[in-house]
Short mmCIF file of C-alpha atoms and ligand atoms in Angstrom, two decimals:
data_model
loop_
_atom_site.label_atom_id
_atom_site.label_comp_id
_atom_site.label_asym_id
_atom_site.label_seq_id
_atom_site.Cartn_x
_atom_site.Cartn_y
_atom_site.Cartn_z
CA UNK J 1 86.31 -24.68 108.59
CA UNK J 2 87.41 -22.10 106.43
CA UNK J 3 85.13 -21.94 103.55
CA UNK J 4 82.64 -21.19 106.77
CA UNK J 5 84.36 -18.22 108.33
CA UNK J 6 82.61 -15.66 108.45
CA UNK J 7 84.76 -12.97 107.84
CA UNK J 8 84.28 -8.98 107.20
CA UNK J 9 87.20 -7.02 104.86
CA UNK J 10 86.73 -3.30 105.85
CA UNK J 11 89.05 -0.32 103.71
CA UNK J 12 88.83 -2.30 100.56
CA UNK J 13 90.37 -0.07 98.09
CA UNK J 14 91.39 -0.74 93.86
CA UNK J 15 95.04 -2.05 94.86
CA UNK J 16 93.73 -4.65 97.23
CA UNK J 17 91.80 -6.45 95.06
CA UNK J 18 94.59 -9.19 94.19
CA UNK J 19 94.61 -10.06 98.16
CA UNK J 20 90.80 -9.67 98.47
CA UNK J 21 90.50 -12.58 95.51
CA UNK J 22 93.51 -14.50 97.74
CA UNK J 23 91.27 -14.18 100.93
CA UNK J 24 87.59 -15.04 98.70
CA UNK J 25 89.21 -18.26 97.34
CA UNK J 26 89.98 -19.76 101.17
CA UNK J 27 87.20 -17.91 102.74
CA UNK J 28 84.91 -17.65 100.50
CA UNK J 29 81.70 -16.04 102.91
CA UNK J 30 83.92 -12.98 103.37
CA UNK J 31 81.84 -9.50 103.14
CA UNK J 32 83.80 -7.40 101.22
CA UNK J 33 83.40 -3.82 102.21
CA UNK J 34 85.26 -0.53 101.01
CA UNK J 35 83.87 1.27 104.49
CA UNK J 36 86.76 2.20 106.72
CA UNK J 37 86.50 0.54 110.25
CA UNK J 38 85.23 2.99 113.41
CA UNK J 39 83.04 3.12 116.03
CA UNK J 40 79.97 4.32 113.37
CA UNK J 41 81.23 0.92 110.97
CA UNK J 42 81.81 -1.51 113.55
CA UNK J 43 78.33 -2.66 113.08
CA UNK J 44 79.21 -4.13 109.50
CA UNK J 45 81.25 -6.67 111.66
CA UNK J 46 78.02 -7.86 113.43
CA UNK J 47 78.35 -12.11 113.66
CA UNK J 48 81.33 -11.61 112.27
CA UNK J 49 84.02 -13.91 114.17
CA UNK J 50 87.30 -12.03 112.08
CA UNK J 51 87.84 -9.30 110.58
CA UNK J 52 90.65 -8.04 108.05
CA UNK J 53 91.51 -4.29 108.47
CA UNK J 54 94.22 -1.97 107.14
CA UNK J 55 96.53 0.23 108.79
CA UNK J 56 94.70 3.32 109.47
CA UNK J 57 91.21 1.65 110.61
CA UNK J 58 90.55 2.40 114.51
CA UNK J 59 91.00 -0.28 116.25
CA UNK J 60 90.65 2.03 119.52
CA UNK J 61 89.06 0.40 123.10
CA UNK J 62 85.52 1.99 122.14
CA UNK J 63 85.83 -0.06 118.82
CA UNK J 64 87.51 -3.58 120.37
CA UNK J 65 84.27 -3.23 122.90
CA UNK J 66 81.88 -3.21 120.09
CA UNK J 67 83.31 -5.55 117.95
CA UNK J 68 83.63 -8.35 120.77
CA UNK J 69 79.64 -7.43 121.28
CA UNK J 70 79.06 -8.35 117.74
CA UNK J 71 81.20 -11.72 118.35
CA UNK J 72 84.50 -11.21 116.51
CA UNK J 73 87.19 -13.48 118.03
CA UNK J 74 90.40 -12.49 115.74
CA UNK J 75 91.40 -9.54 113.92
CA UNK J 76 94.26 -9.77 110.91
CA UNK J 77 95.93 -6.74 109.99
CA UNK J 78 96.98 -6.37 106.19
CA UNK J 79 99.93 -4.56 107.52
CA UNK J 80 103.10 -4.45 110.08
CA UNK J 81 102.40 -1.68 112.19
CA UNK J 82 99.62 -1.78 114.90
CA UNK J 83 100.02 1.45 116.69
CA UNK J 84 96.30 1.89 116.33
CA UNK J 85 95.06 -1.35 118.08
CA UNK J 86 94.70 -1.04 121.39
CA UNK J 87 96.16 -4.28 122.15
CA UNK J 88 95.81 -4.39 125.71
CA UNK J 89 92.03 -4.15 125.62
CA UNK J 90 91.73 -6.65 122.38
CA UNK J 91 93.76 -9.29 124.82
CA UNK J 92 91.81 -8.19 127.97
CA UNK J 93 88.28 -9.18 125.06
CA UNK J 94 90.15 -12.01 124.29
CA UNK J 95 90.27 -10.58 120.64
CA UNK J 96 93.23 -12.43 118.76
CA UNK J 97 95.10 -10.02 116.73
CA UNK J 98 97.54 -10.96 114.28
CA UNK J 99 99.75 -9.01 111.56
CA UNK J 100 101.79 -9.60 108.59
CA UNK J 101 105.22 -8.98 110.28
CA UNK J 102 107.43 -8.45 107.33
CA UNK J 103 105.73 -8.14 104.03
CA UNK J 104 108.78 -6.42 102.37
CA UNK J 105 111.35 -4.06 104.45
CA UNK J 106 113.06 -4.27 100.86
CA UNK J 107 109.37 -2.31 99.36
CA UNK J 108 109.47 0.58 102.57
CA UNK J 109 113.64 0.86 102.65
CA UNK J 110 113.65 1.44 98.74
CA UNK J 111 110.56 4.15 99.02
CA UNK J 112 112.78 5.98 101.88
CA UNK J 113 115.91 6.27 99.55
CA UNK J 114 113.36 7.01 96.37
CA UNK J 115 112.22 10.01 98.65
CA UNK J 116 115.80 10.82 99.62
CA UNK J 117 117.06 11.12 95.92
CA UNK J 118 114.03 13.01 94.82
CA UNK J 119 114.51 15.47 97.06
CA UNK J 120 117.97 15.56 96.77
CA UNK J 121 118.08 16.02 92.89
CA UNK J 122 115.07 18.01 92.93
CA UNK J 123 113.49 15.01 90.24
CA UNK J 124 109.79 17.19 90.93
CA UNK J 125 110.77 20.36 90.84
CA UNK J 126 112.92 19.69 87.38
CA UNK J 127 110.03 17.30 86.10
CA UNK J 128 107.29 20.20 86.32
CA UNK J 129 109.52 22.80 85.40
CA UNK J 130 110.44 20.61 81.91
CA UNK J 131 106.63 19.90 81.28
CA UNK J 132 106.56 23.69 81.31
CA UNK J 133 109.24 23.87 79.01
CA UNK J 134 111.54 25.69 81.01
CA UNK J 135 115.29 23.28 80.99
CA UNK J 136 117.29 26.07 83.15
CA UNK J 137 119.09 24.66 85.68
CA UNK J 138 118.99 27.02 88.11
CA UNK J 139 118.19 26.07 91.77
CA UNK J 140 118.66 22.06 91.19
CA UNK J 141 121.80 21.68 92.65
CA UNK J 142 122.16 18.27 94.94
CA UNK J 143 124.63 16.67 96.56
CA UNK J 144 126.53 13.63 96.26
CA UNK J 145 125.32 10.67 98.33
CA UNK J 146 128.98 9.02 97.87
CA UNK J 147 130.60 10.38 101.74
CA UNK J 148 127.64 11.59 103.21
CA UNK J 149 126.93 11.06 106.70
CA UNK J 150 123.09 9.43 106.85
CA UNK J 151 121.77 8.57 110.83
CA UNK J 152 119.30 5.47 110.49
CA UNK J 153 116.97 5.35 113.85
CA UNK J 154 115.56 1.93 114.01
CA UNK J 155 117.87 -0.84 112.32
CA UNK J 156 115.18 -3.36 112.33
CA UNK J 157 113.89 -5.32 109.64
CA UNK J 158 113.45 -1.78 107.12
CA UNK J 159 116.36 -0.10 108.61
CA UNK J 160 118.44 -2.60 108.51
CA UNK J 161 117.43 -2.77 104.26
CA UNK J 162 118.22 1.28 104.26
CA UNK J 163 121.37 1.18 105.71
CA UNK J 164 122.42 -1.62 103.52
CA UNK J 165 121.55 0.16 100.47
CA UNK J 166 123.09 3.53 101.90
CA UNK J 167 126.41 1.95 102.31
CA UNK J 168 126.16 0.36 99.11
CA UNK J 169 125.93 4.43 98.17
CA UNK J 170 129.35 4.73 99.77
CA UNK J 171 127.79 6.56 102.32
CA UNK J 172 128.71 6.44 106.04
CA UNK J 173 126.08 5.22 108.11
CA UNK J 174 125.00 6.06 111.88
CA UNK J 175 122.61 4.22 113.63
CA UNK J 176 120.36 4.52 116.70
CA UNK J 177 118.07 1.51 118.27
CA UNK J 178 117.53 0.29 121.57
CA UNK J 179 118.83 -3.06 120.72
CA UNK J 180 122.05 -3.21 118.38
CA UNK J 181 121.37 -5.22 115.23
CA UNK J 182 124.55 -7.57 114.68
CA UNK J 183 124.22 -7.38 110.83
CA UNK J 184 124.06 -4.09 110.59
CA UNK J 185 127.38 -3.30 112.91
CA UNK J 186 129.01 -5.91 110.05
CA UNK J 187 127.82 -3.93 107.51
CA UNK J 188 130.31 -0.82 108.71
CA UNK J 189 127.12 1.16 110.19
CA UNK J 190 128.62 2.77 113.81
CA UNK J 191 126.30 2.92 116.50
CA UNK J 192 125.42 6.45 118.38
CA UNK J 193 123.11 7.54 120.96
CA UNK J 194 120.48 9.57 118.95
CA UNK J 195 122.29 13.01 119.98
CA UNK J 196 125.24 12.20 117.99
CA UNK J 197 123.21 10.84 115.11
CA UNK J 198 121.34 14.24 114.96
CA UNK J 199 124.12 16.46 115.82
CA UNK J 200 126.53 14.52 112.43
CA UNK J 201 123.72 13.48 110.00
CA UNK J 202 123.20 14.98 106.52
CA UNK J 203 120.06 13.23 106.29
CA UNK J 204 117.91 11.51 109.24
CA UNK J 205 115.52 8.49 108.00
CA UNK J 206 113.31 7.01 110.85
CA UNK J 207 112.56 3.10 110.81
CA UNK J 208 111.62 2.61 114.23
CA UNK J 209 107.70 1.98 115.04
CA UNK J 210 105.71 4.52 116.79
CA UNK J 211 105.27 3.68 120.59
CA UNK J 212 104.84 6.02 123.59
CA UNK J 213 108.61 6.14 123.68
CA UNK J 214 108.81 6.94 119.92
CA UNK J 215 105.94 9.72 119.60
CA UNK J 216 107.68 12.95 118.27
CA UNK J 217 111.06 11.71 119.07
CA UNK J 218 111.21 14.63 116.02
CA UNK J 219 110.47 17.63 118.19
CA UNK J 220 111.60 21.43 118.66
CA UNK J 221 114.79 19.84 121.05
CA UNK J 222 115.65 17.28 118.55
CA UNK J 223 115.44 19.30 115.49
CA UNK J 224 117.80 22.19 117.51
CA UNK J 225 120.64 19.13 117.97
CA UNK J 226 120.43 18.13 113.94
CA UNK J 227 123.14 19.62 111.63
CA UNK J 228 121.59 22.61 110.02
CA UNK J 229 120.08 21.89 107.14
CA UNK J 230 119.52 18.35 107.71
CA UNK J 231 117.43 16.76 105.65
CA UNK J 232 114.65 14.29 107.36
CA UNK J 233 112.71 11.23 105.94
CA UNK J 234 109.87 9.21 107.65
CA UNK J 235 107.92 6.09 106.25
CA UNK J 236 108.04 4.48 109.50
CA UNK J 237 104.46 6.31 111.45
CA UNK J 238 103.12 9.89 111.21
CA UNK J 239 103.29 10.63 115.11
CA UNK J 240 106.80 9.54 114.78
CA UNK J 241 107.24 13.67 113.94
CA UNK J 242 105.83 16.83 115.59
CA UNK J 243 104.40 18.20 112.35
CA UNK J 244 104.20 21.87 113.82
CA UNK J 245 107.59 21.72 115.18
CA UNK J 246 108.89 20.61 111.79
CA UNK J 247 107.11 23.36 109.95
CA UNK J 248 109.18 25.24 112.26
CA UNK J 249 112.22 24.38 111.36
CA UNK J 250 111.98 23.88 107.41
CA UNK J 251 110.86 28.25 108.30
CA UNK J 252 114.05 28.28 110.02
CA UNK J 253 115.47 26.51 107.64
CA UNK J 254 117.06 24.49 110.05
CA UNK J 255 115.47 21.26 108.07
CA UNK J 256 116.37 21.90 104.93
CA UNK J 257 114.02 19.17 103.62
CA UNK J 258 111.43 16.54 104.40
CA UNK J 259 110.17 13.74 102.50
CA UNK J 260 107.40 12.11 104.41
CA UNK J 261 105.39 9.00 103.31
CA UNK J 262 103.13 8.95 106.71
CA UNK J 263 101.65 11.91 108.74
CA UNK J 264 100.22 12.16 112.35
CA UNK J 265 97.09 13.37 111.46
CA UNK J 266 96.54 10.94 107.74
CA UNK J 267 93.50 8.89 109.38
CA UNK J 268 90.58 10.05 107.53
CA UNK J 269 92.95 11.25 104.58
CA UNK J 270 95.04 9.36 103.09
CA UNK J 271 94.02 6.87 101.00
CA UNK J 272 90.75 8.26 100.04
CA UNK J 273 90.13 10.57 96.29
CA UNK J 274 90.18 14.41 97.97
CA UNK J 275 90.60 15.94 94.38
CA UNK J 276 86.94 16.39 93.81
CA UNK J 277 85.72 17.25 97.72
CA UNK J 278 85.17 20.50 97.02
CA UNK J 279 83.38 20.48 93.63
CA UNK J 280 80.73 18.86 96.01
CA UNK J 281 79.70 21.68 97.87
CA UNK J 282 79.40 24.40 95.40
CA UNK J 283 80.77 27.53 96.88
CA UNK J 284 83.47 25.99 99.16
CA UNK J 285 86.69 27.31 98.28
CA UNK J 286 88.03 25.05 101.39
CA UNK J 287 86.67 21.24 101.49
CA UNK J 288 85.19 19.95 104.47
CA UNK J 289 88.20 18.06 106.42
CA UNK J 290 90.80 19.93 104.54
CA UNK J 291 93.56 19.83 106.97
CA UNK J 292 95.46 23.23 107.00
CA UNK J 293 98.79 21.74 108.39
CA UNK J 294 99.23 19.21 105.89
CA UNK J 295 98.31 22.19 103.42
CA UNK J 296 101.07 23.89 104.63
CA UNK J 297 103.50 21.07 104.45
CA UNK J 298 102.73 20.18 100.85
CA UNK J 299 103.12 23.57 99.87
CA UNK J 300 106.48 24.05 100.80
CA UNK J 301 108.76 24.15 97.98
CA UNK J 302 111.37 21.25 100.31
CA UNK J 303 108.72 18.80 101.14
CA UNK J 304 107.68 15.58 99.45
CA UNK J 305 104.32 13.77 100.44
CA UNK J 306 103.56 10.01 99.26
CA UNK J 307 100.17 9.15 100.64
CA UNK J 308 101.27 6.22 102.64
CA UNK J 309 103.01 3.94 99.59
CA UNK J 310 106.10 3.04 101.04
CA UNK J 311 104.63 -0.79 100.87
CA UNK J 312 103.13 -0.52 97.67
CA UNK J 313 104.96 -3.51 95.51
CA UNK J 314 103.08 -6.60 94.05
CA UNK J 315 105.54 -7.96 95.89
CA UNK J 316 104.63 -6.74 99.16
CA UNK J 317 100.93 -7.29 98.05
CA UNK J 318 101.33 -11.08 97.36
CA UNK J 319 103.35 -11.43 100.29
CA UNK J 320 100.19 -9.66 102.69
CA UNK J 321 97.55 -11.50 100.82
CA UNK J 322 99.41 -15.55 101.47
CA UNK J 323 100.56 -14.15 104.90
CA UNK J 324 96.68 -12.77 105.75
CA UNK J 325 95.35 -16.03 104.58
CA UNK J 326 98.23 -18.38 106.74
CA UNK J 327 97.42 -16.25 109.47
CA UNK J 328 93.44 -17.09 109.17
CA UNK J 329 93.60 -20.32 108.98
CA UNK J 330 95.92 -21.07 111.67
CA UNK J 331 93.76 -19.15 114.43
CA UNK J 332 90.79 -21.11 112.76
CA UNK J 333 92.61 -24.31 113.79
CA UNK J 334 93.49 -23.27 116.71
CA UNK J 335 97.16 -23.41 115.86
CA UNK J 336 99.66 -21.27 117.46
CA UNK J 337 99.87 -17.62 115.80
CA UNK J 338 103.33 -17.45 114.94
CA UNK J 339 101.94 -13.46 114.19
CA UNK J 340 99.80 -12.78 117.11
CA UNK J 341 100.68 -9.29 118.61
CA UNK J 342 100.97 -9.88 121.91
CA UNK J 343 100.33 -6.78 124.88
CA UNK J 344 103.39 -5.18 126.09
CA UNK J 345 104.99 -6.91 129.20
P1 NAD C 1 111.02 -3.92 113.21
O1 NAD C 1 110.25 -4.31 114.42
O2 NAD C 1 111.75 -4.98 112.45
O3 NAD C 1 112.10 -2.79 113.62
C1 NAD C 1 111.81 -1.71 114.42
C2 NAD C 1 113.08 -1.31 115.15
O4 NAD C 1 112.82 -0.11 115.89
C3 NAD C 1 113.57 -2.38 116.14
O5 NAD C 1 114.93 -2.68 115.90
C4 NAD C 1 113.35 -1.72 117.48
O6 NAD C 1 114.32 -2.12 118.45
C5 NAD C 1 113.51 -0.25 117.11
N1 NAD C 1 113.02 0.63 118.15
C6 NAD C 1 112.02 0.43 119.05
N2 NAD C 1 111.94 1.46 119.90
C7 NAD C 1 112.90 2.34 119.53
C8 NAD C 1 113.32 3.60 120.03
N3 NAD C 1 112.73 4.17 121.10
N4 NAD C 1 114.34 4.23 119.41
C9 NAD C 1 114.95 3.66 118.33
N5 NAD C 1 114.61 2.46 117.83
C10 NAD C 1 113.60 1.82 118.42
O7 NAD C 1 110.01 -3.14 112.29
P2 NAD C 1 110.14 -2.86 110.72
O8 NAD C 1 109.54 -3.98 109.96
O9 NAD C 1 111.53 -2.44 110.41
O10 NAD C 1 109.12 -1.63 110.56
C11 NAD C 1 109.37 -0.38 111.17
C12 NAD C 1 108.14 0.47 111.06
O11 NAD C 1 107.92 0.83 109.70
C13 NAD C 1 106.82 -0.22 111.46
O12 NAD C 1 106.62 -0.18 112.86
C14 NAD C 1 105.80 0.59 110.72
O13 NAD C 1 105.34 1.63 111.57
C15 NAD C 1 106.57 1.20 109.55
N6 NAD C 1 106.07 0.72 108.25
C16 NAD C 1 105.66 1.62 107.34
C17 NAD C 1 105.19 1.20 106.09
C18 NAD C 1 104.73 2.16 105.01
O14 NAD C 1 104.11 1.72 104.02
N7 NAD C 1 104.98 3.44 105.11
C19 NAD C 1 105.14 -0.17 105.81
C20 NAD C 1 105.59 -1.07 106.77
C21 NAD C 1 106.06 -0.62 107.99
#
């Protein structure tokens, strides 16, 4: 019965609260909690048989382990990506877990080209140079998008969305995937091995989820094949991108730019207030868990950071909150999970 499940919400933050009051009015017993979920919050899930977690909330073996101590039978994910469930071990518990598949590629594709115009026509730089009442134009130069050569890796469900609206830019589109996505060959996108999408591309945007076979696919040999001065944009997952190596090569200048939505290292980061960190230890000039690399990254004058937005719509949200709930209630009936992630074969 639903309006018995006991459920526990964990990373409950301001902008969820239209899918939190979705999930209250069908499940009514939920504990709504703005802890994140990890091996010292796991407890809050005790006789809990779901839980409802976000996208950076550890979901590791040592968690799963506790969890299925404390009785939970299914996790839901608010979110697509799962990179940080060990999925394995949750089916090995005999833990369902099930996601929200495709919210809105339309909400994460637009986000990549928002980052890819900003950078390209400098829209920060020239903002906070205008609030300082300084309207030279010196050092905004862009580029056309109209004839540009753009590689898209991963023409899924968001890539597919970003090449669409790329060649509605007049721009020529590459693509790389390990399975070739019939629409997107229709729309006039070419398919390359990633080499020759590196090697031709003005500007690299990654789509493709973050898997052993994905991890740093941006590294110090990849970024050596790009055309020099590329420019490189990643909503997709953090670890999709050596962050050293790239720091590299935006020194080099070898990446000219980089707008980045995700970051290998965001758990514990993003999505939490760090503006006031320090004024709570009198004396710091460095808050605890300041995290020099991103530091670094932010601070150069060719880098954008969004703190994980790319899915940030109402859209999207209504779209996670009636997905979350359909997903609920069909593992409480013991439906088939159209969702369910299932372990790798
Ligand atoms: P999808 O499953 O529809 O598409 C992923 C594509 O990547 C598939 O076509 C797949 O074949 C391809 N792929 C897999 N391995 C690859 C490899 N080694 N090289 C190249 N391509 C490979 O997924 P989607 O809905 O398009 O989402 C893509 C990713 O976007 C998600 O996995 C998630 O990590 C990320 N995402 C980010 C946000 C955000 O807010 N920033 C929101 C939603 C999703």
């Amino acid at each position: 019965m639903a309006d018995d499940l006991a459920l526990a919400i964990f990373s409950v933050r301001p902008y969820d609260r239209y899918v939190v009051g979705e999930l209250l009015k069908s499940f009514p017993k939920a504990k709504v909690l703005d802890a994140p979920l990890n091996v010292n919050t796991a407890m809050l899930a005790q006789d809990c048989t779901a839980i409802n977690v976000f996208v950076n909330d550890d979901l590791s073996a040592e968690v799963l382990d506790l969890l299925a101590g404390y009785g939970v039978k299914c996790i839901t994910l608010r979110c697509a990506g799962f990179d940080r469930v060990d999925i394995v071990r949750a089916h090995e518990l005999g833990i369902t877990v099930l996601r929200v598949p495709a919210y809105s590629p339309y909400a994460v594709a637009e986000h990549a080209i928002a980052l890819m115009m900003a950078l390209n026509r400098q829209v920060v730089k020239a903002h906070s140079r205008v609030l300082q009442g300084n309207f030279d134009l010196s050092g905004l130069v862009g580029f056309d998008m109209h004839g540009k050569t753009v590689g898209v890796v991963g023409t899924g469900k968001i890539g597919q969305c970003a090449a669409a609206i790329l060649r509605g830019f007049g721009c020529e589109v590459l693509v790389y995937d390990v399975f070739e996505n019939q629409e997107v060959k229709d729309m006039g996108c070419v398919y390359v091995s990633l080499d020759e999408l590196l090697a031709r591309s003005s500007i690299i945007s990654l789509h493709c989820p973050l898997l052993p076979s994905t991890r740093h696919i941006i590294n110090p040999e990849s970024i050596a094949k790009m055309k020099r001065g590329a420019m490189v944009i990643n909503v997709s997952r953090g670890g999709l991108i050596d962050t050293k190596a790239v720091l590299d090569g935006l020194k080099s200048r070898q990446i000219g730019s980089l707008g980045m939505d995700v970051y290998e290292n965001e758990a514990g980061v993003f999505f939490i207030d760090q503006s006031t960190m320090s004024d709570d230890q009198p004396g710091a000039s460095i808050p605890e868990g300041y995290d020099t690399m991103l530091g670094s990254l932010m601070a150069h004058p060719n880098v954008l950071v969004t703190p994980h937005m790319a899915f940030l719509t109402q859209d999207a949200i209504e779209k996670i909150a009636s997905v979350t709930v359909e997903n609920l209630k069909e593992f409480i009936n013991g439906g088939p999970c159209g969702n369910k992630v299932l372990p790798p074969k």
